[in-house]
């Protein structure tokens, strides 16, 4: 199984046929994000057989120039508050001081599936495509990943993501549940939760290479190889 085969199988189902019609109509009539050719970018950058970590978001950023098909990731230079808090916790957790842009594709290339539960959104209207059927599609991705025998890490921030743990019952996997990095909640337990080091500790214990969470570290390691 690979993502292409998975999408082909889903595309035969009634919910997906209806979903595709709604998405095409929305993109034709309104401004939607991410760019149409980036809707499945999280999957294309992180092949199914390379997935090591899953970070689940809710839906794409809904302002111009932000959403790039990866959860929490942006193409613009202005970082969203949740991503700023993620970077702050990375620095604290890993004992490093750093600054970087908002593009998280370097994580996807290491096996971090940055998956939003809803994959499209209308400009300026958060959760506007939540009823399209995307959650059936992405829930089926989570169920597929749950059935993989090799150990995976699922990072679920906030109540919305944590509810998806009902699909995760494989004892081989490690679930990190925590407070959402939003400014509204980050101070209530996100800061200091150390999800990144916990994830890497689990991967190392299971003979998997750790994630270079800091972009500078990833680029240096890549250049050395």
Coordinates of C-alpha atoms in Angstrom, one line a residue, residues 66-221:
X66 CA -0.1 31.0 4.7
X67 CA -1.3 27.4 4.1
X68 CA 1.1 25.2 2.2
X69 CA -0.5 21.8 2.7
X70 CA 1.3 20.8 5.9
X71 CA -0.3 21.2 9.3
X72 CA 1.1 24.2 11.3
X73 CA 3.4 25.1 8.4
X74 CA 3.3 28.4 6.5
X75 CA 5.1 29.8 3.4
X76 CA 5.0 33.4 4.6
X77 CA 7.6 35.2 6.8
X78 CA 5.0 36.1 9.4
X79 CA 4.7 33.1 11.7
X80 CA 1.3 32.3 13.2
X81 CA 1.1 32.3 17.0
X82 CA 0.7 28.5 17.4
X83 CA 3.8 27.9 15.3
X84 CA 5.8 30.5 17.3
X85 CA 4.9 28.6 20.4
X86 CA 5.9 25.3 18.8
X87 CA 9.3 26.7 18.1
X88 CA 9.6 28.1 21.6
X89 CA 8.9 24.6 23.0
X90 CA 11.3 23.0 20.5
X91 CA 14.1 25.4 21.7
X92 CA 13.3 24.8 25.4
X93 CA 12.9 21.0 25.0
X94 CA 16.0 20.5 23.0
X95 CA 18.1 23.1 24.8
X96 CA 18.8 25.1 21.7
X97 CA 18.4 28.7 20.7
X98 CA 17.4 29.2 17.1
X99 CA 15.2 31.1 14.7
X100 CA 13.7 29.7 11.4
X101 CA 11.1 30.3 8.8
X102 CA 7.6 28.8 8.9
X103 CA 8.1 26.1 6.3
X104 CA 8.1 22.6 7.9
X105 CA 8.7 20.6 4.8
X106 CA 12.1 19.6 6.2
X107 CA 10.2 17.6 8.8
X108 CA 7.9 16.0 6.3
X109 CA 11.0 14.8 4.4
X110 CA 12.2 13.0 7.5
X111 CA 9.0 11.1 8.0
X112 CA 6.8 13.5 9.9
X113 CA 3.3 13.4 8.5
X114 CA 2.0 16.9 9.0
X115 CA -1.7 16.1 8.5
X116 CA -4.7 18.4 8.9
X117 CA -8.0 16.7 9.6
X118 CA -9.6 18.9 7.0
X119 CA -7.4 19.6 4.0
X120 CA -9.0 22.7 2.5
X121 CA -10.6 26.0 3.7
X122 CA -12.2 29.1 2.2
X123 CA -10.2 32.4 2.6
X124 CA -11.0 34.1 5.9
X125 CA -13.4 31.4 7.1
X126 CA -11.9 28.9 9.5
X127 CA -13.4 25.5 9.4
X128 CA -15.5 26.4 6.4
X129 CA -14.9 23.1 4.7
X130 CA -15.2 21.0 7.8
X131 CA -18.5 19.5 6.6
X132 CA -17.2 18.5 3.2
X133 CA -16.2 15.0 4.2
X134 CA -12.5 15.5 4.6
X135 CA -12.6 14.0 8.1
X136 CA -13.8 10.7 6.8
X137 CA -10.8 10.7 4.5
X138 CA -8.2 11.7 7.1
X139 CA -9.8 9.4 9.8
X140 CA -9.2 6.6 7.3
X141 CA -5.6 7.6 7.0
X142 CA -5.2 7.4 10.8
X143 CA -6.8 4.0 10.8
X144 CA -4.5 2.8 8.1
X145 CA -1.5 4.1 10.1
X146 CA -2.7 2.5 13.2
X147 CA -2.6 -0.9 11.5
X148 CA 1.1 -0.5 10.6
X149 CA 3.1 -2.9 12.7
X150 CA 6.3 -0.8 13.0
X151 CA 6.3 1.7 15.9
X152 CA 5.0 5.1 15.1
X153 CA 4.6 8.3 17.2
X154 CA 1.3 10.2 17.1
X155 CA 1.5 13.8 18.5
X156 CA -2.0 15.0 19.3
X157 CA -2.3 18.6 20.6
X158 CA -5.6 19.9 21.9
X159 CA -9.0 18.2 22.4
X160 CA -9.9 18.0 18.7
X161 CA -6.7 16.0 17.9
X162 CA -6.9 14.0 21.1
X163 CA -10.4 12.7 20.1
X164 CA -8.7 11.0 17.2
X165 CA -7.0 8.6 19.6
X166 CA -10.1 6.5 19.5
X167 CA -8.7 5.1 16.2
X168 CA -5.3 4.3 17.8
X169 CA -5.2 1.0 19.7
X170 CA -2.0 -0.6 18.3
X171 CA 0.3 -1.2 21.3
X172 CA 3.3 -0.8 19.1
X173 CA 2.7 2.9 18.7
X174 CA 3.3 5.8 21.1
X175 CA 0.7 8.5 21.6
X176 CA 1.7 11.9 22.9
X177 CA -1.3 13.8 24.0
X178 CA -1.0 17.4 25.1
X179 CA -2.3 21.0 25.2
X180 CA -2.7 22.8 21.9
X181 CA 0.1 25.3 21.2
X182 CA -2.4 28.1 20.6
X183 CA -1.8 31.3 22.7
X184 CA -5.2 30.6 24.4
X185 CA -3.9 27.3 25.9
X186 CA -0.1 27.0 25.5
X187 CA 0.6 28.2 29.0
X188 CA -1.7 25.6 30.5
X189 CA 0.6 22.7 29.8
X190 CA 2.0 22.9 26.3
X191 CA 5.1 24.7 27.4
X192 CA 7.4 22.3 29.3
X193 CA 5.7 19.2 27.9
X194 CA 8.8 18.1 25.9
X195 CA 7.0 16.3 23.1
X196 CA 10.0 16.5 20.7
X197 CA 12.5 14.8 23.0
X198 CA 9.9 12.2 24.1
X199 CA 9.3 11.4 20.4
X200 CA 13.0 11.0 19.6
X201 CA 13.6 8.9 22.7
X202 CA 10.9 6.5 21.6
X203 CA 12.2 6.3 18.0
X204 CA 15.7 5.6 19.2
X205 CA 14.5 2.9 21.6
X206 CA 12.8 1.3 18.6
X207 CA 15.9 1.4 16.4
X208 CA 14.6 4.3 14.3
X209 CA 16.6 7.4 13.5
X210 CA 15.5 10.5 15.5
X211 CA 14.0 13.6 13.9
X212 CA 16.1 16.7 13.4
X213 CA 13.4 19.1 14.8
X214 CA 15.7 22.1 14.2
X215 CA 15.9 23.0 10.5
X216 CA 19.6 24.1 10.9
X217 CA 20.5 20.7 12.3
X218 CA 18.6 18.9 9.5
X219 CA 20.4 20.9 6.8
X220 CA 23.8 20.3 8.4
X221 CA 23.1 16.5 8.7

